CSV table of C-alpha atoms in Angstrom, one decimal:
chain,number,residue,atom,x,y,z
P,22,UNK,CA,94.7,110.5,156.1
P,23,UNK,CA,93.3,113.0,153.7
P,24,UNK,CA,95.3,115.0,151.2
P,25,UNK,CA,94.4,118.5,150.2
P,26,UNK,CA,95.6,119.1,146.7
P,27,UNK,CA,96.0,122.8,146.0
P,28,UNK,CA,95.8,123.7,142.3
P,29,UNK,CA,98.0,126.6,141.0
P,30,UNK,CA,95.5,129.0,139.6
P,31,UNK,CA,96.9,129.3,136.0
P,32,UNK,CA,99.3,132.3,136.1
P,33,UNK,CA,97.6,133.8,139.1
P,34,UNK,CA,99.5,136.5,141.0
P,35,UNK,CA,98.2,135.3,144.4
P,36,UNK,CA,99.9,132.2,145.9
P,37,UNK,CA,97.7,129.9,147.9
P,38,UNK,CA,99.6,129.1,151.1
P,39,UNK,CA,99.0,125.7,152.5
P,40,UNK,CA,99.4,125.2,156.3
P,41,UNK,CA,100.5,121.6,156.4
P,42,UNK,CA,101.4,119.2,159.1
P,43,UNK,CA,104.4,117.0,158.2
P,44,UNK,CA,103.6,113.5,159.2
P,45,UNK,CA,106.7,111.4,159.9
P,46,UNK,CA,106.9,108.3,157.7
P,47,UNK,CA,107.4,105.2,159.9
P,48,UNK,CA,108.7,102.9,157.2
P,49,UNK,CA,109.7,103.5,153.5
P,50,UNK,CA,111.7,100.8,151.8
P,51,UNK,CA,114.9,101.8,150.1
P,52,UNK,CA,116.6,100.2,147.2
P,53,UNK,CA,120.4,99.9,147.1
P,54,UNK,CA,122.3,100.2,143.8
P,55,UNK,CA,126.1,100.2,143.4
P,56,UNK,CA,126.7,101.4,147.0
P,57,UNK,CA,123.9,104.0,146.9
P,58,UNK,CA,121.0,103.6,149.2
P,59,UNK,CA,117.8,105.3,148.1
P,60,UNK,CA,115.4,105.9,151.0
P,61,UNK,CA,112.8,108.4,152.1
P,62,UNK,CA,113.9,110.8,154.8
P,63,UNK,CA,112.0,112.1,157.7
P,64,UNK,CA,113.9,115.4,158.1
P,65,UNK,CA,114.9,116.6,154.7
P,66,UNK,CA,118.7,116.3,154.3
P,67,UNK,CA,121.1,119.1,153.5
P,68,UNK,CA,122.0,119.0,149.8
P,69,UNK,CA,125.6,118.2,150.8
P,70,UNK,CA,124.6,115.1,152.7
P,71,UNK,CA,121.7,113.7,150.5
P,72,UNK,CA,121.4,113.8,146.8
P,73,UNK,CA,118.3,111.8,146.2
P,74,UNK,CA,114.8,112.5,147.6
P,75,UNK,CA,112.5,109.5,147.4
P,76,UNK,CA,108.8,110.0,147.8
P,77,UNK,CA,109.4,113.6,148.8
P,78,UNK,CA,107.3,116.4,147.5
P,79,UNK,CA,109.9,119.1,147.6
P,80,UNK,CA,113.7,119.2,147.4
P,81,UNK,CA,115.6,119.5,150.7
P,82,UNK,CA,115.9,122.9,152.4
P,83,UNK,CA,119.4,123.9,153.2
P,84,UNK,CA,118.3,126.6,155.7
P,85,UNK,CA,116.8,124.0,158.1
P,86,UNK,CA,120.1,122.4,159.0
P,87,UNK,CA,122.2,125.5,158.5
P,88,UNK,CA,120.1,127.4,161.0
P,89,UNK,CA,120.3,124.6,163.5
P,90,UNK,CA,124.0,124.4,163.2
P,91,UNK,CA,124.4,128.1,163.6
P,92,UNK,CA,122.4,128.1,166.8
P,93,UNK,CA,124.0,124.9,168.1
P,94,UNK,CA,120.6,123.3,168.0
P,95,UNK,CA,119.4,119.9,166.9
P,96,UNK,CA,118.5,119.4,163.2
P,97,UNK,CA,115.4,117.5,164.0
P,98,UNK,CA,114.3,120.3,166.4
P,99,UNK,CA,115.1,122.9,163.8
P,100,UNK,CA,112.9,121.0,161.3
P,101,UNK,CA,110.0,120.5,163.7
P,102,UNK,CA,110.4,123.4,166.1
P,103,UNK,CA,108.1,125.7,164.4
P,104,UNK,CA,105.6,125.2,167.1
P,105,UNK,CA,103.4,128.0,165.9
P,106,UNK,CA,102.2,125.6,163.2
P,107,UNK,CA,103.0,128.0,160.3
P,108,UNK,CA,104.5,126.5,157.1
P,109,UNK,CA,105.6,123.3,158.9
P,110,UNK,CA,105.3,121.5,155.5
P,111,UNK,CA,107.6,123.8,153.6
P,112,UNK,CA,110.7,122.4,152.1
P,113,UNK,CA,112.9,124.4,149.7
P,114,UNK,CA,116.0,123.5,147.7
P,115,UNK,CA,119.6,124.5,147.6
P,116,UNK,CA,120.9,124.6,144.1
P,117,UNK,CA,123.8,126.2,142.7
P,118,UNK,CA,123.4,126.1,140.5
P,119,UNK,CA,138.5,117.4,122.4
P,120,UNK,CA,142.2,114.7,119.5
P,121,UNK,CA,141.8,112.8,116.4
P,122,UNK,CA,143.8,113.6,113.4
P,123,UNK,CA,147.1,114.0,115.1
P,124,UNK,CA,150.0,113.4,112.6
P,125,UNK,CA,151.5,110.0,112.3
P,126,UNK,CA,154.2,109.3,114.9
P,127,UNK,CA,154.1,109.4,118.7
P,128,UNK,CA,150.6,110.8,118.7
P,129,UNK,CA,149.7,110.3,115.0
P,130,UNK,CA,146.6,108.2,115.5
P,131,UNK,CA,144.8,110.3,118.0
P,132,UNK,CA,141.1,109.9,118.0
P,133,UNK,CA,141.3,110.4,114.7
P,134,UNK,CA,109.8,117.3,148.0
P,135,UNK,CA,108.5,117.6,151.4
P,136,UNK,CA,107.8,114.0,152.6
P,137,UNK,CA,105.2,111.8,150.9
P,138,UNK,CA,103.0,112.3,153.9
P,139,UNK,CA,99.5,113.5,153.2
P,140,UNK,CA,98.9,117.2,153.3
P,141,UNK,CA,96.2,118.6,155.4
P,142,UNK,CA,95.3,122.3,155.4
P,143,UNK,CA,92.7,124.9,155.5
P,144,UNK,CA,93.0,126.1,151.9
P,145,UNK,CA,89.5,126.1,150.5
P,146,UNK,CA,88.6,125.4,146.8
P,147,UNK,CA,87.5,129.0,146.6
P,148,UNK,CA,90.9,130.2,147.8
P,149,UNK,CA,92.6,128.0,145.2
P,150,UNK,CA,90.8,129.7,142.5
P,151,UNK,CA,91.6,133.3,143.3
P,152,UNK,CA,93.7,135.4,140.9
P,153,UNK,CA,93.6,137.9,138.1
P,154,UNK,CA,91.8,136.3,135.2
P,155,UNK,CA,93.1,138.8,132.7
P,156,UNK,CA,96.7,138.2,133.8
P,157,UNK,CA,96.1,134.4,133.4
P,158,UNK,CA,95.0,134.9,129.8
P,159,UNK,CA,98.1,136.9,129.0
P,160,UNK,CA,100.7,134.5,130.3
P,161,UNK,CA,101.5,131.0,129.0
P,162,UNK,CA,100.1,128.2,131.0
P,163,UNK,CA,102.7,125.5,132.0
P,164,UNK,CA,101.9,121.9,133.1
P,165,UNK,CA,101.5,121.4,136.8
P,166,UNK,CA,102.3,118.4,139.0
P,167,UNK,CA,101.2,117.8,142.6
P,168,UNK,CA,104.2,116.0,143.9
P,169,UNK,CA,102.3,114.6,146.9
P,170,UNK,CA,99.8,112.9,144.8
P,171,UNK,CA,102.5,111.9,142.3
P,172,UNK,CA,104.4,110.1,145.1
P,173,UNK,CA,101.4,108.0,145.9
P,174,UNK,CA,101.2,106.6,142.4
P,175,UNK,CA,104.8,105.4,142.1
P,176,UNK,CA,104.6,102.1,143.9
P,177,UNK,CA,102.9,100.2,141.1
P,178,UNK,CA,105.6,101.0,138.6
P,179,UNK,CA,108.6,100.6,140.9
P,180,UNK,CA,108.6,96.8,140.9
P,181,UNK,CA,108.5,96.8,137.1
P,182,UNK,CA,111.4,99.2,136.9
P,183,UNK,CA,113.3,97.0,139.3
P,184,UNK,CA,112.8,94.0,137.2
P,185,UNK,CA,114.0,95.9,134.1
P,186,UNK,CA,117.0,97.1,136.0
P,187,UNK,CA,117.8,93.5,137.1
P,188,UNK,CA,117.5,92.4,133.5
P,189,UNK,CA,119.7,95.1,132.1
P,190,UNK,CA,122.6,93.4,130.5
P,191,UNK,CA,126.1,95.0,130.4
P,192,UNK,CA,127.5,95.5,126.9
P,193,UNK,CA,130.7,93.9,125.6
P,194,UNK,CA,133.6,96.4,125.7
P,195,UNK,CA,136.6,95.6,123.5
P,196,UNK,CA,139.1,98.2,124.8
P,197,UNK,CA,141.4,96.8,127.4
P,198,UNK,CA,140.3,99.3,130.0
P,199,UNK,CA,137.1,101.2,130.3
P,200,UNK,CA,134.6,102.8,132.7
P,201,UNK,CA,131.5,105.0,132.8
P,202,UNK,CA,130.7,107.0,136.0
P,203,UNK,CA,128.2,109.6,137.2
P,204,UNK,CA,130.3,112.8,137.1
P,205,UNK,CA,128.5,114.3,140.1
P,206,UNK,CA,128.1,111.4,142.4
P,207,UNK,CA,131.0,109.2,141.3
P,208,UNK,CA,128.8,106.2,141.0
P,209,UNK,CA,130.4,103.5,138.7
P,210,UNK,CA,127.8,102.2,136.3
P,211,UNK,CA,130.2,99.8,134.4
P,212,UNK,CA,133.9,99.1,134.4
P,213,UNK,CA,136.5,96.9,132.8
P,214,UNK,CA,140.0,96.8,134.3
P,215,UNK,CA,139.1,100.2,135.6
P,216,UNK,CA,141.9,100.2,138.2
P,217,UNK,CA,144.6,98.8,135.9
P,218,UNK,CA,147.3,101.2,134.9
P,219,UNK,CA,147.7,102.2,131.2
P,220,UNK,CA,149.5,104.9,129.3
P,221,UNK,CA,147.0,107.7,128.9
P,222,UNK,CA,148.5,109.6,125.9
P,223,UNK,CA,146.9,113.0,125.3
P,224,UNK,CA,143.9,112.5,127.5
P,225,UNK,CA,146.5,113.7,130.0
P,226,UNK,CA,145.8,117.2,128.7
P,227,UNK,CA,142.5,117.3,130.6
P,228,UNK,CA,144.5,117.5,133.8
P,229,UNK,CA,146.8,120.1,132.3
P,230,UNK,CA,143.7,122.2,131.3
P,231,UNK,CA,142.1,121.8,134.7
P,232,UNK,CA,145.3,123.0,136.5
P,233,UNK,CA,145.7,126.0,134.1
P,234,UNK,CA,142.0,127.0,134.5
P,235,UNK,CA,142.4,126.9,138.3
P,236,UNK,CA,145.7,128.7,138.5
P,237,UNK,CA,145.7,131.3,135.6
P,238,UNK,CA,143.5,133.9,134.1
P,239,UNK,CA,142.3,133.5,130.5
P,240,UNK,CA,143.7,136.9,129.7
P,241,UNK,CA,147.2,136.0,131.0
P,242,UNK,CA,150.0,136.0,128.4
P,243,UNK,CA,152.1,132.9,128.1
P,244,UNK,CA,155.7,133.6,126.9
P,245,UNK,CA,157.0,130.5,125.2
P,246,UNK,CA,160.6,129.4,125.9
P,247,UNK,CA,163.0,127.3,123.9
P,248,UNK,CA,162.6,124.4,126.3
P,249,UNK,CA,158.9,124.4,125.8
P,250,UNK,CA,159.0,124.4,122.0
P,251,UNK,CA,161.9,122.1,121.2
P,252,UNK,CA,163.0,118.6,122.0
P,253,UNK,CA,159.6,117.0,121.3
P,254,UNK,CA,159.3,113.5,120.0
P,255,UNK,CA,159.3,113.1,116.2
P,256,UNK,CA,155.8,113.3,114.9
P,257,UNK,CA,154.4,115.0,118.0
P,258,UNK,CA,151.5,117.3,117.2
P,259,UNK,CA,152.4,121.0,117.3
P,260,UNK,CA,150.9,124.3,116.2
P,261,UNK,CA,154.2,125.8,115.2
P,262,UNK,CA,154.7,127.9,118.3
P,263,UNK,CA,158.3,128.9,118.8
P,264,UNK,CA,160.5,130.6,121.3
P,265,UNK,CA,159.4,134.2,121.8
P,266,UNK,CA,155.8,133.7,120.9
P,267,UNK,CA,153.4,135.3,123.3
P,268,UNK,CA,149.9,133.9,123.4
P,269,UNK,CA,147.0,134.3,125.8
P,270,UNK,CA,146.0,131.5,128.1
P,271,UNK,CA,142.6,131.4,126.5
P,272,UNK,CA,144.1,130.8,123.0
P,273,UNK,CA,146.5,128.3,124.5
P,274,UNK,CA,143.7,126.3,126.2
P,275,UNK,CA,142.0,125.9,122.8
P,276,UNK,CA,145.2,124.9,121.2
P,277,UNK,CA,145.7,122.4,124.0
P,278,UNK,CA,142.3,120.8,124.1
P,279,UNK,CA,141.1,121.1,120.5
P,280,UNK,CA,144.3,120.6,118.6
P,281,UNK,CA,146.3,118.7,121.3
P,282,UNK,CA,149.4,120.8,120.6
P,283,UNK,CA,152.3,119.5,122.7
P,284,UNK,CA,154.4,122.6,122.8
P,285,UNK,CA,151.4,124.5,124.0
P,286,UNK,CA,151.0,122.1,126.9
P,287,UNK,CA,154.7,122.7,127.8
P,288,UNK,CA,154.3,126.5,127.6
P,289,UNK,CA,151.3,126.4,129.9
P,290,UNK,CA,153.1,124.2,132.4
P,291,UNK,CA,156.0,126.6,132.6
P,292,UNK,CA,153.6,129.6,132.9
P,293,UNK,CA,151.8,128.0,135.8
P,294,UNK,CA,154.6,126.3,137.7
P,295,UNK,CA,157.8,127.8,136.4
P,296,UNK,CA,159.1,124.6,135.0
P,297,UNK,CA,157.7,121.4,133.4
P,298,UNK,CA,158.9,119.3,136.3
P,299,UNK,CA,157.3,121.5,138.9
P,300,UNK,CA,154.0,121.4,136.9
P,301,UNK,CA,154.1,117.6,136.8
P,302,UNK,CA,154.4,117.7,140.6
P,303,UNK,CA,151.3,119.8,140.7
P,304,UNK,CA,149.5,117.4,138.5
P,305,UNK,CA,150.2,114.5,140.8
P,306,UNK,CA,149.2,116.5,143.9
P,307,UNK,CA,145.9,117.5,142.2
P,308,UNK,CA,145.3,113.9,141.1
P,309,UNK,CA,145.7,112.6,144.6
P,310,UNK,CA,143.3,115.2,145.9
P,311,UNK,CA,140.7,113.9,143.4
P,312,UNK,CA,141.1,110.4,144.8
P,313,UNK,CA,143.3,109.1,141.9
P,314,UNK,CA,145.5,106.4,143.5
P,315,UNK,CA,146.9,104.7,140.4
P,316,UNK,CA,148.1,107.7,138.6
P,317,UNK,CA,151.6,109.3,138.1
P,318,UNK,CA,152.2,112.1,135.7
P,319,UNK,CA,155.6,112.9,134.3
P,320,UNK,CA,154.7,115.6,131.8
P,321,UNK,CA,151.9,118.0,130.8
P,322,UNK,CA,151.3,116.5,127.3
P,323,UNK,CA,151.1,112.7,127.7
P,324,UNK,CA,154.0,111.8,125.4
P,325,UNK,CA,155.5,108.4,126.1
P,326,UNK,CA,157.3,108.1,129.5
P,327,UNK,CA,157.5,104.9,131.6
P,328,UNK,CA,156.6,107.0,134.7
P,329,UNK,CA,153.5,108.5,133.1
P,330,UNK,CA,150.4,106.3,133.6
P,331,UNK,CA,146.9,106.3,134.9
P,332,UNK,CA,143.8,104.1,135.2
P,333,UNK,CA,140.4,104.5,133.6
P,334,UNK,CA,138.8,105.2,137.0
P,335,UNK,CA,141.4,107.9,137.8
P,336,UNK,CA,141.0,109.5,134.4
P,337,UNK,CA,137.2,109.6,134.9
P,338,UNK,CA,137.6,111.4,138.2
P,339,UNK,CA,140.0,113.9,136.6
P,340,UNK,CA,137.6,114.5,133.7
P,341,UNK,CA,134.7,114.9,136.0
P,342,UNK,CA,136.6,117.6,137.9
P,343,UNK,CA,137.7,119.3,134.6
P,344,UNK,CA,134.2,119.5,133.3
P,345,UNK,CA,132.9,120.9,136.5
P,346,UNK,CA,135.2,123.9,135.8
P,347,UNK,CA,133.5,126.7,133.9
P,348,UNK,CA,136.6,127.6,131.8
P,349,UNK,CA,137.3,124.0,130.7
P,350,UNK,CA,133.7,123.5,129.9
P,351,UNK,CA,133.6,126.7,127.8
P,352,UNK,CA,136.6,125.6,125.8
P,353,UNK,CA,135.1,122.2,125.3
P,354,UNK,CA,131.9,123.7,123.9
P,355,UNK,CA,133.9,125.2,121.0
P,356,UNK,CA,133.6,123.4,117.7
P,357,UNK,CA,135.9,125.8,115.8
P,358,UNK,CA,138.4,128.4,117.0
P,359,UNK,CA,140.7,131.0,115.4
P,360,UNK,CA,144.2,130.6,116.7
P,361,UNK,CA,146.3,133.7,116.5
P,362,UNK,CA,149.2,134.3,114.1
P,363,UNK,CA,152.7,133.3,115.3
P,364,UNK,CA,156.2,134.7,114.8
P,365,UNK,CA,157.0,132.0,112.3
P,366,UNK,CA,153.5,131.6,110.9
P,367,UNK,CA,151.6,134.8,110.3
P,368,UNK,CA,148.4,133.1,109.1
P,369,UNK,CA,145.5,132.7,111.6
P,370,UNK,CA,144.8,129.0,112.0
P,371,UNK,CA,141.2,127.8,112.3
P,372,UNK,CA,141.1,124.9,114.7
P,373,UNK,CA,138.3,122.3,114.5
P,374,UNK,CA,137.3,119.8,117.2
P,375,UNK,CA,138.5,116.3,116.4
P,376,UNK,CA,136.5,114.3,118.8
P,377,UNK,CA,134.2,112.5,116.4
P,378,UNK,CA,131.3,112.2,118.8
P,379,UNK,CA,131.1,116.0,118.9
P,380,UNK,CA,130.8,116.4,115.1
P,381,UNK,CA,127.2,116.2,113.8
P,382,UNK,CA,128.2,115.1,110.3
P,383,UNK,CA,130.3,112.2,111.6
P,384,UNK,CA,128.9,108.7,111.9
P,385,UNK,CA,130.1,108.5,115.5
P,386,UNK,CA,128.2,111.7,116.5
P,387,UNK,CA,126.6,111.3,120.0
P,388,UNK,CA,124.0,114.1,120.5
P,389,UNK,CA,124.3,114.1,124.3
P,390,UNK,CA,128.1,114.5,124.2
P,391,UNK,CA,129.4,117.9,125.4
P,392,UNK,CA,133.1,117.4,125.3
P,393,UNK,CA,136.1,115.2,125.8
P,394,UNK,CA,139.6,114.4,124.7
P,395,UNK,CA,141.3,112.0,122.3
P,396,UNK,CA,144.7,110.4,122.7
P,397,UNK,CA,147.1,108.1,120.9
P,398,UNK,CA,150.6,106.9,121.1
P,399,UNK,CA,152.2,103.7,119.9
P,400,UNK,CA,152.4,102.5,123.5
P,401,UNK,CA,149.0,103.8,124.7
P,402,UNK,CA,147.0,102.8,121.7
P,403,UNK,CA,143.7,104.8,121.3
P,404,UNK,CA,142.5,106.5,124.5
P,405,UNK,CA,139.3,108.5,124.7
P,406,UNK,CA,137.5,110.5,127.3
P,407,UNK,CA,133.9,111.6,126.6
P,408,UNK,CA,131.5,113.6,128.7
P,409,UNK,CA,127.8,113.5,128.0
P,410,UNK,CA,124.6,114.6,129.8
P,411,UNK,CA,121.0,113.7,129.6
P,412,UNK,CA,118.0,113.9,132.0
P,413,UNK,CA,120.0,116.0,134.5
P,414,UNK,CA,122.7,113.4,134.7
P,415,UNK,CA,126.3,114.0,133.5
P,416,UNK,CA,128.4,110.9,132.6
P,417,UNK,CA,132.1,110.4,132.0
P,418,UNK,CA,133.2,107.5,129.8
P,419,UNK,CA,136.9,106.6,129.5
P,420,UNK,CA,138.5,103.9,127.3
P,421,UNK,CA,142.2,103.1,127.4
P,422,UNK,CA,144.4,100.8,125.3
P,423,UNK,CA,141.9,100.5,122.5
P,424,UNK,CA,142.6,99.3,119.0
P,425,UNK,CA,140.2,101.4,117.0
P,426,UNK,CA,137.1,100.4,119.0
P,427,UNK,CA,137.3,103.5,121.2
P,428,UNK,CA,134.2,105.3,119.7
P,429,UNK,CA,132.0,102.2,119.5
P,430,UNK,CA,133.0,101.2,123.1
P,431,UNK,CA,132.3,104.7,124.3
P,432,UNK,CA,128.8,104.7,122.8
P,433,UNK,CA,128.0,101.4,124.5
P,434,UNK,CA,129.3,102.7,127.8
P,435,UNK,CA,127.2,105.9,127.7
P,436,UNK,CA,124.0,104.1,126.5
P,437,UNK,CA,124.3,101.7,129.3
P,438,UNK,CA,125.1,104.3,131.9
P,439,UNK,CA,122.1,106.5,131.0
P,440,UNK,CA,119.8,103.5,130.9
P,441,UNK,CA,120.9,102.3,134.3
P,442,UNK,CA,120.6,105.7,135.9
P,443,UNK,CA,117.1,106.1,134.6
P,444,UNK,CA,115.9,102.6,135.7
P,445,UNK,CA,117.5,103.2,139.2
P,446,UNK,CA,115.4,106.4,139.6
P,447,UNK,CA,112.2,104.7,138.5
P,448,UNK,CA,112.8,101.6,140.7
P,449,UNK,CA,113.4,103.8,143.7
P,450,UNK,CA,110.5,106.1,143.1
P,451,UNK,CA,112.7,109.1,143.0
P,452,UNK,CA,110.9,112.4,142.6
P,453,UNK,CA,113.6,115.0,143.2
P,454,UNK,CA,117.3,114.4,142.8
P,455,UNK,CA,120.4,116.5,142.6
P,456,UNK,CA,122.2,116.3,139.2
P,457,UNK,CA,124.5,118.3,137.0
P,458,UNK,CA,126.4,120.8,139.1
P,459,UNK,CA,124.3,120.2,142.2
P,460,UNK,CA,121.1,121.4,140.5
P,461,UNK,CA,117.7,119.9,141.4
P,462,UNK,CA,115.7,117.9,138.9
P,463,UNK,CA,112.2,116.4,139.1
P,464,UNK,CA,111.6,112.9,137.6
P,465,UNK,CA,108.5,111.1,136.4
P,466,UNK,CA,107.5,107.6,137.2
P,467,UNK,CA,109.7,106.3,134.3
P,468,UNK,CA,112.8,108.0,135.7
P,469,UNK,CA,112.7,110.7,132.9
P,470,UNK,CA,113.4,114.3,133.7
P,471,UNK,CA,110.4,116.6,133.7
P,472,UNK,CA,110.8,120.0,131.9
P,473,UNK,CA,108.9,123.3,131.7
P,474,UNK,CA,106.5,122.4,134.6
P,475,UNK,CA,105.4,123.8,137.9
P,476,UNK,CA,105.7,121.4,140.8
P,477,UNK,CA,103.6,121.7,144.0
P,478,UNK,CA,105.4,120.2,147.0
P,479,UNK,CA,105.3,120.8,150.7
P,480,UNK,CA,102.8,123.7,150.1
P,481,UNK,CA,105.3,125.5,147.8
P,482,UNK,CA,105.5,125.9,144.1
P,483,UNK,CA,108.8,125.2,142.2
P,484,UNK,CA,109.5,125.6,138.5
P,485,UNK,CA,111.7,123.3,136.4
P,486,UNK,CA,112.8,124.9,133.1
P,487,UNK,CA,113.5,123.6,129.6
P,488,UNK,CA,116.8,122.1,130.8
P,489,UNK,CA,115.0,120.3,133.6
P,490,UNK,CA,116.9,122.2,136.3
P,491,UNK,CA,114.9,123.8,139.1
P,492,UNK,CA,114.8,127.6,138.7
P,493,UNK,CA,116.3,129.7,141.4
P,494,UNK,CA,116.5,133.4,142.0
P,495,UNK,CA,114.9,134.3,138.7
P,496,UNK,CA,111.7,135.1,136.9
P,497,UNK,CA,110.1,132.2,135.2
P,498,UNK,CA,108.9,132.3,131.6
P,499,UNK,CA,105.3,132.9,132.7
P,500,UNK,CA,106.3,135.9,134.8
P,501,UNK,CA,106.7,134.6,138.4
P,502,UNK,CA,109.7,135.2,140.6
P,503,UNK,CA,111.3,132.2,142.5
P,504,UNK,CA,113.7,132.8,145.3
P,505,UNK,CA,117.2,131.4,146.0
P,506,UNK,CA,115.5,128.3,147.4
P,507,UNK,CA,113.4,127.8,144.3
P,508,UNK,CA,110.1,128.6,146.0
P,509,UNK,CA,107.7,130.9,144.2
P,510,UNK,CA,107.6,134.2,146.0
P,511,UNK,CA,104.2,135.7,146.1
């Protein structure tokens, strides 16, 4: 079988269209890791049903199955039924795309593409070289990868990656409970007592923040009541909000997640649900919907209560959902924030993030971390949630019932998770895979994300940007437009 490799003519304005025959692969071995089977597919899967494309030149095309479903037809027929022979090898993509320093006391110690079949076609070398030479000289030239040819070179390195994966040793975790998961797929990379129930302390506030983000507008005004601002445990962290204060939801969310203010959590709960008890019921309902089976919330702030508990696995699920929310993620991205003046405190307070892995000057700084939440009570010990992303993969690490090893344990969890994810990709020969927020990413033979590169796959050109995500419905840095499916539109 001969493969015709079509070169993208620099920054040419004319796209060479390859008429390709998709040859069905009889056998492609798949590797299974932690319950996930990686295998090549004959008919590209819908993004909702398959997140890894092994030995495929192009990411799956949603329209193939969506069209078949709409017409009541068969998916295979939809994929192969273009009997006129035009663009049979095209495959697109569907992409959519805080707490240490709490005062001593109850919370005083807180955190301180198309298949790998050969392409055949009628595109001549002359056709591949057509284009406007002057335009090519004016635009930057990005690297280019022929995914079909790339797929054929993967086999030699896959066995070595598999051996490295098999030899990857799990680190020692000293916290009583811990876990690290893939935020998008839910894959558990490493766990320790991950289903055991512990007191969560203030990492509870991630669920509070998620519910508020889902049920209130940032511009909404929270009117604080006496019940929300009084009767807190001695030593509980507060911002000094008192009865009668009126503060926007946006300000409150920063006070909640950055400063871990307990009266703010109470006020938000009353604003969303009418009462703190009603809000706790909503928390439990939402937790169950996320698959949390070992969790029961009794309040919005995480202060000690015998009926308030969770597991590392459940808190990882909750954190993954929270960081999939644009509002929560935006608040988590803040490193400082000006909190408004209050009735009893007319000074504007500048809040600073307390999660040490987010502070560049701190010895615990972790460059890939994008957010999280600290917690501490005398019963819970140190608890910590940390979210980090690298190579198109977002991880959530949770440690519970720690005795001052929470940051070191979290670093070990994240390092191990990222290493395992990378080796899994390399061992399986993954080319395209869905990652953060459902976006599509292209990986090299070592399992590392490719950036700022044009990818030829299935007769179509795709562009992955500086963040590695496949560009969709936009103009690329070198002046080309790619459609909603990521394909370069001539």
